Amino acid sequence: MDNQNQDLQKKVEKLEEEVKEMKKQIEFLLITKETSNEIKQISQTKVNNPKPQKTASRQVKVTVENEKVDYEALIFQKWLPRFFIFIFILGVMWGFKAASDYGVLNKYAKVGIGFVIAIALFWYGNRQMKAKRSTLGQSLIGGVLPVLFLTTFAMHHLYHMVGSTLAFTLLTIWVCFGFYSMNRYKSEVIGLISIIGAVFVPFLVKSNSPNYLFFSIYETVIYLCFMYYAAFEKYKFIYLSSAILLHLSYLIVALVNFNTNGIKYFALSIIVQHISLLAILIKSKLAIKKQVLILHTSFILTIGWIFSAFEDQIRTMFLIFLCAGYLFLTFYYKKKSDFFFGFSTNFILAISFLCLDSVSENLLCTVLIIQAVSTYLFYLRYRDLLKLIIAALTFIPVGISILSVGIDSFWSFETMNWFMLILALITIAILAYKNEDEKQFILLSSSLLITVILIAFITQIVQILAVDQSDNMIRLLINISWILLSILTMILGNIKKFKVWTYTGIGLLLLTLGKLVLIDLPNITLMVRAGLFILLGLIGLVISRIFFKGSSSQKNYKI
């Protein structure tokens, strides 16, 4: 019975979600209808009564005037308090420096004055908040945290009054105080100061043997608290800062003091953060599209930490886990477009990195080419621009790497890579021509690119197959292969009524003639020279006859 009740509850929840989506769609349709009716009524009144236009224009002017920004309030009430609290803190720092230089104050007096200033700022800021001068009050309370951080730093580093354990405890208390103030006064500014201070807490404590496990646990807990709070309170800047600053703090430590165990702890912490971002995306009410972009960025950075921290087997295990997880989420949220596109993008990225990690070098290019074509098919199906970008960023570098490696033998992985590249280019060209708008540009550019690559591929294959032949025979076979390719191109252009293919074939034929005259002519015998010129002449005459015969139906050609 309990299982049946749980199933019924799940079904009821799904039905409620579907009803909510239907209500949203109905409201959207009603709004569009009302706006269209209002536009029609306004247009009719404009035709019948031209005079009311003045009142409408006056109303527009009044609304524009009402929506003008109050720059005086913006400058004097919002930005100046924040600017001058920063100036005040700088003045306090220089005052302490001058007092220590002249011997006016000892170290205990300086530390005591620092805490007194922090208490005074909090007291006066709290009074301003009660007096409903929130911007000034938030600026004063936000200034408390830097004073506390600097005073504790001076106690620990400069005056050696407290040890590292007590200093770290005090700094953590100040961060928690900032979190409490952010929650109490609903201030994103105080939260930003707190989270930036939390970044530098471990760097403000001296330690001869740093504990990377403790450091990673501290950073993870701090940033997850701020991130979850910011997500459900809709604090965009704190949410973005908590997602970025964790990577920054780990990167600083990794660059300053590299440690393999520390990198592993950092990578695990980053994975936890990425899973948290995923959970927040599903549960929170923040703007989904912005969260999806943050999730994509976090995913790429997470992959980077995984590759830098773990060895082959563990790295492969994490990548398989990411692939399986995002594949499940893609199918589970296939009816929610934003989630579907976001999760499918990360799945494609995970597959790409898994291929880079697991597939051997000989097969890697072919696998990535197949994946790029599959991603392009996904783009054509759903018109998700990110998929097109991923397909291009995969296909172009892999294609260049394939073309940069020559073919040494006929039965080789290089031959397979070249063949798969040509086949993929033809497939993409056909799909793009059928589904995109710029058909003429696609047909022209793809035809030229494929022709050039085919020339290079055929030339290498002929040289390999005729390696035991004389130089005259090799040149003759290369020219004949070019001529056959040009004939095939012109035949296809004539069948499909594509002028571009016909002109490409003629251009290839002229290129063969130019190569024969400028390069091959001094190096081939008279017999081979005569045969090639006779063959080119006959082909040219046949082409002219075909064009003369088809001149009457030339209007049917597609450009």
Coordinates of C-alpha atoms in Angstrom, one line a residue:
M1 CA 0.0 0.0 0.0
D2 CA 2.8 2.4 0.8
N3 CA 4.3 1.9 -2.6
Q4 CA 1.0 2.5 -4.3
N5 CA 0.5 5.7 -2.4
Q6 CA 4.0 6.9 -3.3
D7 CA 3.3 6.1 -7.0
L8 CA 0.0 8.0 -6.8
Q9 CA 1.8 10.9 -5.2
K10 CA 4.4 11.0 -7.9
K11 CA 1.7 10.9 -10.6
V12 CA -0.2 13.7 -9.0
E13 CA 3.0 15.8 -8.8
K14 CA 3.6 15.2 -12.5
L15 CA 0.1 16.1 -13.3
E16 CA 0.4 19.3 -11.3
E17 CA 3.5 20.3 -13.1
E18 CA 1.9 19.7 -16.5
V19 CA -1.2 21.7 -15.4
K20 CA 1.1 24.6 -14.4
E21 CA 2.9 24.5 -17.8
M22 CA -0.5 24.5 -19.5
K23 CA -1.7 27.5 -17.5
K24 CA 1.5 29.4 -18.4
Q25 CA 0.9 28.7 -22.1
I26 CA -2.8 29.7 -21.9
E27 CA -1.9 32.9 -20.1
F28 CA 0.7 33.7 -22.8
L29 CA -1.8 33.1 -25.6
L30 CA -4.4 35.3 -23.8
I31 CA -1.9 38.1 -23.4
T32 CA -0.8 37.9 -27.0
K33 CA -4.5 38.0 -28.1
E34 CA -5.2 41.0 -25.8
T35 CA -2.2 42.9 -27.1
S36 CA -3.2 42.2 -30.7
N37 CA -6.7 43.4 -30.0
E38 CA -5.4 46.5 -28.3
I39 CA -3.1 47.2 -31.3
K40 CA -6.1 46.8 -33.6
Q41 CA -8.2 49.1 -31.5
I42 CA -5.4 51.7 -31.4
S43 CA -4.9 51.5 -35.2
Q44 CA -8.7 51.9 -35.7
T45 CA -8.9 54.9 -33.4
K46 CA -5.9 56.5 -35.2
V47 CA -7.6 56.1 -38.5
N48 CA -11.0 57.5 -37.2
N49 CA -9.7 60.0 -34.7
P50 CA -6.3 61.6 -35.6
K51 CA -6.5 64.1 -32.7
P52 CA -6.0 61.7 -29.7
Q53 CA -2.5 61.0 -30.9
K54 CA -1.3 64.1 -29.0
T55 CA -2.7 62.8 -25.7
A56 CA -1.0 59.4 -26.3
S57 CA 2.3 61.2 -27.1
R58 CA 1.9 63.2 -23.9
Q59 CA 1.3 60.1 -21.9
V60 CA 4.4 58.5 -23.4
K61 CA 6.4 61.6 -22.5
V62 CA 5.1 61.5 -18.9
T63 CA 6.0 57.8 -18.5
V64 CA 9.5 58.4 -20.0
E65 CA 10.0 61.3 -17.5
N66 CA 8.8 59.2 -14.6
E67 CA 11.2 56.4 -15.6
K68 CA 14.2 58.7 -15.7
V69 CA 17.0 57.7 -13.4
D70 CA 17.5 59.8 -10.3
Y71 CA 21.3 60.3 -10.7
E72 CA 21.5 62.4 -7.6
A73 CA 20.2 59.6 -5.4
L74 CA 22.3 57.1 -7.3
I75 CA 25.6 59.0 -6.7
F76 CA 25.1 60.5 -3.3
Q77 CA 23.1 57.7 -1.6
K78 CA 24.5 54.6 -3.2
W79 CA 28.0 54.9 -4.6
L80 CA 29.6 57.7 -2.5
P81 CA 29.1 55.8 0.8
R82 CA 30.7 52.7 -0.7
F83 CA 33.6 54.7 -2.1
F84 CA 34.3 56.7 1.0
I85 CA 34.2 53.6 3.3
F86 CA 37.0 52.3 1.2
I87 CA 38.9 55.6 1.6
F88 CA 38.3 55.4 5.3
I89 CA 39.8 51.9 5.6
L90 CA 42.9 53.1 3.6
G91 CA 43.2 56.0 6.0
V92 CA 43.1 53.8 9.0
M93 CA 45.8 51.5 7.5
W94 CA 48.1 54.5 6.8
G95 CA 47.3 56.0 10.2
F96 CA 48.5 52.8 11.9
K97 CA 51.6 52.8 9.7
A98 CA 52.4 56.4 10.6
A99 CA 51.8 55.7 14.3
S100 CA 54.1 52.7 14.3
D101 CA 56.8 54.6 12.4
Y102 CA 56.8 57.4 15.0
G103 CA 56.5 55.1 17.9
V104 CA 53.3 56.6 19.1
L105 CA 51.4 53.4 19.6
N106 CA 52.5 49.9 20.6
K107 CA 51.2 46.7 19.0
Y108 CA 48.5 46.1 21.7
A109 CA 47.1 49.6 21.3
K110 CA 47.0 49.2 17.5
V111 CA 45.2 45.9 17.7
G112 CA 42.8 47.3 20.3
I113 CA 42.0 50.4 18.2
G114 CA 41.4 48.1 15.2
F115 CA 38.7 46.2 17.1
V116 CA 37.2 49.4 18.5
I117 CA 36.9 50.9 15.0
A118 CA 35.2 47.7 13.8
I119 CA 32.7 47.8 16.7
A120 CA 32.0 51.5 16.1
L121 CA 31.4 50.9 12.4
F122 CA 29.0 48.1 13.2
W123 CA 27.2 50.2 15.8
Y124 CA 26.8 53.3 13.6
G125 CA 25.8 51.2 10.6
N126 CA 23.2 49.4 12.6
R127 CA 21.7 52.8 13.6
Q128 CA 21.6 53.8 10.0
M129 CA 19.8 50.6 9.1
K130 CA 17.2 51.3 11.8
A131 CA 16.8 54.8 10.4
K132 CA 16.0 53.3 7.0
R133 CA 19.2 54.7 5.4
S134 CA 20.0 51.2 4.2
T135 CA 22.7 52.0 1.6
L136 CA 24.8 54.0 4.1
G137 CA 24.2 51.4 6.8
Q138 CA 25.2 48.5 4.5
S139 CA 28.4 50.3 3.5
L140 CA 29.4 50.9 7.1
I141 CA 28.6 47.3 8.2
G142 CA 30.5 46.0 5.1
G143 CA 33.5 48.1 6.2
V144 CA 33.6 46.1 9.5
L145 CA 34.8 43.0 7.8
P146 CA 38.0 44.4 6.1
V147 CA 38.9 46.1 9.4
L148 CA 38.5 42.8 11.3
F149 CA 40.5 40.8 8.6
L150 CA 43.4 43.4 8.6
T151 CA 43.5 43.5 12.4
T152 CA 43.6 39.7 12.7
F153 CA 46.3 39.6 10.0
A154 CA 48.4 42.1 11.9
M155 CA 48.0 40.2 15.2
H156 CA 49.2 37.0 13.5
H157 CA 51.7 38.0 10.9
L158 CA 53.2 41.3 12.0
Y159 CA 53.0 41.2 15.8
H160 CA 53.0 37.4 16.5
M161 CA 50.4 37.8 19.2
V162 CA 48.4 34.7 18.3
G163 CA 49.2 31.4 16.7
S164 CA 47.9 30.0 13.4
T165 CA 45.0 28.0 15.0
L166 CA 43.6 31.0 16.8
A167 CA 44.1 33.3 13.9
F168 CA 42.3 30.9 11.5
T169 CA 39.5 30.5 14.1
L170 CA 39.0 34.3 14.4
L171 CA 39.1 34.8 10.6
T172 CA 36.4 32.0 10.2
I173 CA 34.3 33.8 12.8
W174 CA 34.5 37.0 10.9
V175 CA 33.4 35.2 7.7
C176 CA 30.4 33.7 9.7
F177 CA 29.7 37.2 11.0
G178 CA 29.6 38.5 7.4
F179 CA 27.2 35.7 6.5
Y180 CA 25.0 36.6 9.5
S181 CA 25.0 40.3 8.6
M182 CA 24.1 39.5 4.9
N183 CA 21.2 37.4 6.1
R184 CA 20.0 39.9 8.7
Y185 CA 20.2 43.0 6.6
K186 CA 19.5 41.3 3.3
S187 CA 22.5 42.9 1.7
E188 CA 24.3 41.4 -1.3
V189 CA 27.2 43.9 -0.8
I190 CA 28.0 42.5 2.7
G191 CA 27.8 39.0 1.2
L192 CA 30.3 39.9 -1.5
I193 CA 32.7 41.4 1.0
S194 CA 32.3 38.2 3.1
I195 CA 32.9 35.8 0.3
I196 CA 35.9 37.7 -1.0
G197 CA 37.4 37.7 2.5
A198 CA 36.7 34.0 2.8
V199 CA 39.0 33.5 -0.3
F200 CA 41.9 35.0 1.5
V201 CA 41.4 33.5 5.0
P202 CA 43.8 30.5 4.4
F203 CA 46.3 32.8 2.8
L204 CA 46.3 35.1 5.9
V205 CA 47.5 32.3 8.2
K206 CA 51.1 31.1 8.4
S207 CA 51.7 27.4 8.1
N208 CA 54.9 25.5 7.6
S209 CA 53.1 22.2 6.6
P210 CA 49.8 23.2 5.0
N211 CA 46.9 20.7 5.4
Y212 CA 45.4 20.5 1.9
L213 CA 42.5 18.3 3.0
F214 CA 41.4 20.7 5.7
F215 CA 41.9 23.6 3.3
S216 CA 39.7 22.0 0.6
I217 CA 37.0 21.1 3.2
Y218 CA 36.9 24.6 4.5
E219 CA 36.7 26.2 1.0
T220 CA 34.0 23.7 -0.1
V221 CA 31.8 24.3 3.0
I222 CA 32.2 28.1 2.8
Y223 CA 31.4 28.4 -0.9
L224 CA 28.5 25.9 -0.8
C225 CA 26.9 27.8 2.0
F226 CA 27.2 31.1 0.1
M227 CA 26.1 29.5 -3.2
Y228 CA 23.0 27.8 -1.8
Y229 CA 22.0 30.9 0.1
A230 CA 22.6 33.2 -3.0
A231 CA 20.6 30.8 -5.2
F232 CA 17.5 30.8 -3.0
E233 CA 17.7 34.5 -2.2
K234 CA 18.4 35.3 -5.9
Y235 CA 21.7 37.1 -5.2
K236 CA 23.2 36.8 -8.7
F237 CA 26.6 38.3 -8.0
I238 CA 27.2 36.2 -4.9
Y239 CA 26.1 33.1 -6.8
L240 CA 28.5 33.9 -9.7
S241 CA 31.4 34.8 -7.3
S242 CA 31.0 31.6 -5.3
A243 CA 31.1 29.6 -8.5
I244 CA 34.3 31.3 -9.7
L245 CA 36.3 32.1 -6.6
L246 CA 36.6 28.5 -5.5
H247 CA 38.5 27.7 -8.7
L248 CA 40.6 30.8 -8.2
S249 CA 41.6 30.0 -4.7
Y250 CA 42.6 26.4 -5.7
L251 CA 44.5 27.7 -8.7
I252 CA 46.5 30.1 -6.6
V253 CA 47.5 27.4 -4.2
A254 CA 48.4 25.0 -7.0
L255 CA 50.6 27.5 -8.7
V256 CA 52.4 28.7 -5.6
N257 CA 52.9 25.3 -3.9
F258 CA 52.1 22.4 -6.2
N259 CA 51.3 19.1 -4.4
T260 CA 49.8 16.0 -6.1
N261 CA 47.7 15.1 -3.1
G262 CA 46.5 18.6 -2.8
I263 CA 45.4 18.7 -6.5
K264 CA 43.4 15.5 -5.9
Y265 CA 41.5 17.1 -2.9
F266 CA 40.9 20.2 -5.0
A267 CA 39.5 18.2 -7.9
L268 CA 37.2 16.3 -5.6
S269 CA 36.0 19.6 -4.1
I270 CA 35.4 21.0 -7.6
I271 CA 33.3 17.9 -8.5
V272 CA 31.2 18.5 -5.4
Q273 CA 30.7 22.1 -6.4
H274 CA 29.7 21.1 -9.9
I275 CA 27.1 18.6 -8.6
S276 CA 25.8 21.4 -6.3
L277 CA 25.4 23.7 -9.2
L278 CA 23.5 21.0 -11.0
A279 CA 21.2 20.5 -8.1
I280 CA 20.6 24.3 -7.7
L281 CA 19.8 24.6 -11.4
I282 CA 17.1 21.9 -11.1
K283 CA 15.6 23.2 -7.8
S284 CA 16.1 27.0 -7.6
K285 CA 14.2 29.8 -9.3
L286 CA 17.1 31.8 -10.7
A287 CA 17.2 32.5 -14.4
I288 CA 17.7 29.1 -16.0
K289 CA 19.6 30.3 -19.1
K290 CA 22.3 32.1 -17.0
Q291 CA 22.6 29.1 -14.7
V292 CA 23.0 26.8 -17.7
L293 CA 25.9 28.9 -19.0
I294 CA 27.5 28.8 -15.5
L295 CA 27.0 25.0 -15.5
H296 CA 28.7 24.7 -18.9
T297 CA 31.7 26.8 -17.7
S298 CA 31.9 24.8 -14.4
F299 CA 31.8 21.5 -16.4
I300 CA 34.7 22.5 -18.6
L301 CA 36.8 23.7 -15.6
T302 CA 35.8 20.5 -13.7
I303 CA 37.1 18.4 -16.6
G304 CA 40.4 20.3 -16.5
W305 CA 40.8 19.6 -12.8
I306 CA 40.0 15.9 -13.4
F307 CA 42.6 15.6 -16.1
S308 CA 45.3 17.4 -14.0
A309 CA 44.6 15.5 -10.8
F310 CA 43.9 11.9 -11.6
E311 CA 45.6 9.1 -13.5
D312 CA 44.2 7.0 -16.3
Q313 CA 41.8 4.6 -14.6
I314 CA 40.3 7.0 -12.0
R315 CA 40.1 9.7 -14.7
T316 CA 38.2 7.4 -17.0
M317 CA 35.9 6.4 -14.2
F318 CA 34.9 10.0 -13.5
L319 CA 34.4 10.7 -17.2
I320 CA 32.1 7.6 -17.6
F321 CA 30.2 8.8 -14.5
L322 CA 29.7 12.2 -16.0
C323 CA 28.6 10.8 -19.4
A324 CA 26.1 8.4 -17.8
G325 CA 24.7 11.1 -15.4
Y326 CA 24.2 13.7 -18.1
L327 CA 22.7 11.1 -20.5
F328 CA 20.2 10.2 -17.9
L329 CA 19.3 13.8 -17.2
T330 CA 19.0 14.6 -20.9
F331 CA 16.3 11.9 -21.3
Y332 CA 14.7 12.6 -18.0
Y333 CA 14.2 16.3 -18.8
K334 CA 13.6 15.9 -22.5
K335 CA 10.2 17.8 -22.2
K336 CA 11.9 20.9 -20.6
S337 CA 13.8 22.6 -23.4
D338 CA 16.3 24.6 -21.3
F339 CA 17.3 21.6 -19.2
F340 CA 17.3 19.3 -22.3
F341 CA 19.7 21.5 -24.3
G342 CA 21.9 22.2 -21.3
F343 CA 22.3 18.6 -20.2
S344 CA 22.7 17.3 -23.7
T345 CA 25.5 19.9 -24.3
N346 CA 27.4 18.7 -21.3
F347 CA 26.8 15.0 -22.4
I348 CA 28.4 15.8 -25.8
L349 CA 31.3 17.5 -24.1
A350 CA 31.8 14.5 -21.7
I351 CA 31.8 12.1 -24.6
S352 CA 34.4 14.2 -26.4
F353 CA 36.7 14.2 -23.4
L354 CA 36.1 10.5 -22.8
C355 CA 37.2 9.9 -26.4
L356 CA 40.3 12.0 -25.9
D357 CA 41.1 10.0 -22.7
S358 CA 40.3 6.4 -23.8
V359 CA 40.5 6.1 -27.6
S360 CA 43.9 5.3 -29.1
E361 CA 45.7 7.9 -31.2
N362 CA 45.2 5.9 -34.4
L363 CA 41.4 5.9 -34.1
L364 CA 40.9 9.2 -32.3
C365 CA 40.6 11.4 -35.3
T366 CA 38.0 9.2 -37.0
V367 CA 36.0 8.9 -33.8
L368 CA 36.0 12.7 -33.2
I369 CA 35.0 13.3 -36.8
I370 CA 32.0 10.9 -36.4
Q371 CA 31.1 12.7 -33.2
A372 CA 31.3 16.1 -34.8
V373 CA 28.9 15.0 -37.6
S374 CA 26.5 13.5 -35.0
T375 CA 26.6 16.8 -33.1
Y376 CA 25.8 18.7 -36.3
L377 CA 22.8 16.4 -36.9
F378 CA 21.7 17.3 -33.4
Y379 CA 22.0 21.0 -34.2
L380 CA 19.9 20.5 -37.4
R381 CA 17.2 18.7 -35.4
Y382 CA 16.9 21.1 -32.5
R383 CA 18.6 24.3 -33.7
D384 CA 20.7 24.6 -30.6
L385 CA 23.6 27.0 -31.4
L386 CA 25.9 25.5 -28.8
K387 CA 25.8 22.2 -30.6
L388 CA 26.9 23.9 -33.8
I389 CA 29.8 25.6 -32.0
I390 CA 30.9 22.3 -30.4
A391 CA 30.7 20.5 -33.8
A392 CA 32.8 23.3 -35.4
L393 CA 35.4 23.4 -32.6
T394 CA 35.7 19.6 -32.9
F395 CA 35.7 19.2 -36.6
I396 CA 38.0 22.0 -37.7
P397 CA 41.0 21.2 -35.5
V398 CA 40.7 17.5 -36.1
G399 CA 40.4 18.1 -39.9
I400 CA 43.5 20.3 -39.8
S401 CA 45.4 17.6 -37.9
I402 CA 44.4 15.0 -40.4
L403 CA 45.4 17.1 -43.4
S404 CA 48.8 17.9 -41.8
V405 CA 49.8 14.2 -41.8
G406 CA 50.6 12.7 -45.1
I407 CA 49.7 9.2 -46.3
D408 CA 52.6 6.7 -46.3
S409 CA 50.8 3.5 -47.2
F410 CA 47.5 2.6 -48.7
W411 CA 46.3 0.4 -45.9
S412 CA 47.0 2.7 -43.0
F413 CA 45.1 4.7 -40.3
E414 CA 46.1 7.9 -42.2
T415 CA 44.2 6.7 -45.3
M416 CA 41.2 5.9 -43.2
N417 CA 41.3 9.4 -41.5
W418 CA 41.5 11.1 -44.9
F419 CA 38.7 9.0 -46.3
M420 CA 36.5 9.7 -43.2
L421 CA 37.2 13.4 -43.4
I422 CA 36.1 13.6 -47.1
L423 CA 33.0 11.5 -46.4
A424 CA 32.1 13.7 -43.4
L425 CA 32.6 16.9 -45.5
I426 CA 30.3 15.5 -48.2
T427 CA 27.7 14.6 -45.6
I428 CA 27.8 18.0 -43.9
A429 CA 27.7 19.8 -47.2
I430 CA 24.6 17.8 -48.3
L431 CA 22.8 18.4 -44.9
A432 CA 23.7 22.0 -44.9
Y433 CA 22.5 22.6 -48.4
K434 CA 19.1 20.9 -47.6
N435 CA 18.5 22.6 -44.3
E436 CA 20.2 26.0 -44.4
D437 CA 19.2 29.2 -46.2
E438 CA 22.6 30.3 -47.7
K439 CA 22.5 27.5 -50.4
Q440 CA 24.6 29.3 -53.0
F441 CA 27.4 30.0 -50.5
I442 CA 27.3 26.5 -49.0
L443 CA 27.4 24.9 -52.5
L444 CA 30.3 27.0 -53.7
S445 CA 32.5 26.8 -50.6
S446 CA 31.9 23.1 -49.9
S447 CA 32.5 22.2 -53.6
L448 CA 35.8 24.0 -53.7
L449 CA 37.0 22.6 -50.3
I450 CA 36.1 19.1 -51.1
T451 CA 37.7 19.3 -54.6
V452 CA 41.0 20.6 -53.1
I453 CA 41.1 17.8 -50.5
L454 CA 40.1 15.2 -53.1
I455 CA 43.0 16.3 -55.3
A456 CA 45.4 16.0 -52.4
F457 CA 44.0 12.6 -51.4
I458 CA 44.0 11.1 -55.0
T459 CA 47.5 12.4 -55.7
Q460 CA 48.9 10.7 -52.6
I461 CA 47.1 7.4 -53.3
V462 CA 48.4 7.4 -56.9
Q463 CA 51.9 8.1 -55.8
I464 CA 51.7 5.1 -53.3
L465 CA 50.2 2.7 -55.8
A466 CA 52.7 3.6 -58.5
V467 CA 55.7 3.8 -56.3
D468 CA 57.6 1.2 -58.3
Q469 CA 56.9 2.9 -61.6
S470 CA 59.0 5.5 -63.4
D471 CA 58.7 9.2 -62.9
N472 CA 57.0 9.7 -66.3
M473 CA 54.4 7.1 -65.4
I474 CA 53.7 8.6 -62.0
R475 CA 53.2 12.0 -63.5
L476 CA 51.0 10.5 -66.3
L477 CA 48.8 8.7 -63.7
I478 CA 48.4 11.8 -61.5
N479 CA 47.3 13.9 -64.5
I480 CA 44.9 11.2 -65.6
S481 CA 43.4 10.9 -62.1
W482 CA 42.9 14.7 -62.1
I483 CA 41.2 14.6 -65.5
L484 CA 38.9 11.8 -64.4
L485 CA 38.0 13.7 -61.3
S486 CA 37.2 16.8 -63.4
I487 CA 35.0 14.7 -65.7
L488 CA 33.1 13.1 -62.8
T489 CA 32.5 16.6 -61.3
M490 CA 31.2 17.9 -64.6
I491 CA 28.9 14.9 -65.1
L492 CA 27.5 15.3 -61.6
G493 CA 27.0 19.0 -62.3
N494 CA 25.1 18.2 -65.5
I495 CA 22.9 15.6 -63.9
K496 CA 22.1 17.7 -60.8
K497 CA 21.9 20.9 -62.8
F498 CA 24.5 22.6 -60.6
K499 CA 26.6 25.1 -62.5
V500 CA 29.0 25.3 -59.6
W501 CA 30.0 21.7 -60.0
T502 CA 30.3 22.1 -63.8
Y503 CA 32.5 25.1 -63.4
T504 CA 34.6 23.4 -60.7
G505 CA 35.2 20.5 -63.2
I506 CA 36.3 22.9 -65.9
G507 CA 38.5 24.7 -63.4
L508 CA 40.1 21.4 -62.4
L509 CA 40.7 20.6 -66.1
L510 CA 42.4 23.9 -66.6
L511 CA 44.4 23.4 -63.5
T512 CA 45.6 20.0 -64.9
L513 CA 46.6 21.8 -68.1
G514 CA 48.5 24.4 -66.1
K515 CA 50.3 21.8 -64.1
L516 CA 51.1 19.9 -67.2
V517 CA 52.6 23.0 -68.9
L518 CA 54.4 24.7 -66.0
I519 CA 55.6 21.7 -63.9
D520 CA 55.4 18.4 -65.9
L521 CA 56.4 19.5 -69.4
P522 CA 60.1 19.7 -68.9
N523 CA 60.2 16.4 -67.0
I524 CA 58.2 14.0 -69.2
T525 CA 59.0 12.4 -72.5
L526 CA 57.6 13.5 -75.8
M527 CA 55.3 10.4 -76.1
V528 CA 53.7 11.1 -72.7
R529 CA 53.4 14.8 -73.5
A530 CA 51.7 14.1 -76.8
G531 CA 49.2 11.7 -75.2
L532 CA 48.3 14.1 -72.4
F533 CA 47.7 17.0 -74.8
I534 CA 45.6 14.8 -77.1
L535 CA 43.5 13.6 -74.2
L536 CA 43.0 17.1 -72.8
G537 CA 42.1 18.4 -76.3
L538 CA 39.5 15.7 -76.9
I539 CA 38.0 16.2 -73.4
G540 CA 37.7 20.0 -74.1
L541 CA 36.0 19.4 -77.4
V542 CA 33.5 17.0 -75.8
I543 CA 32.8 19.4 -73.1
S544 CA 32.2 22.2 -75.6
R545 CA 29.8 19.9 -77.5
I546 CA 27.9 19.1 -74.3
F547 CA 27.6 22.7 -73.5
F548 CA 26.4 23.6 -77.0
K549 CA 23.8 20.8 -76.8
G550 CA 22.6 21.9 -73.4
S551 CA 22.4 25.6 -74.2
S552 CA 18.7 25.4 -74.9
S553 CA 18.0 24.0 -71.4
Q554 CA 20.5 26.3 -69.6
K555 CA 17.8 28.2 -67.9
N556 CA 17.0 25.1 -65.8
Y557 CA 20.4 25.1 -64.2
K558 CA 20.7 25.9 -60.5
I559 CA 23.3 28.4 -59.5

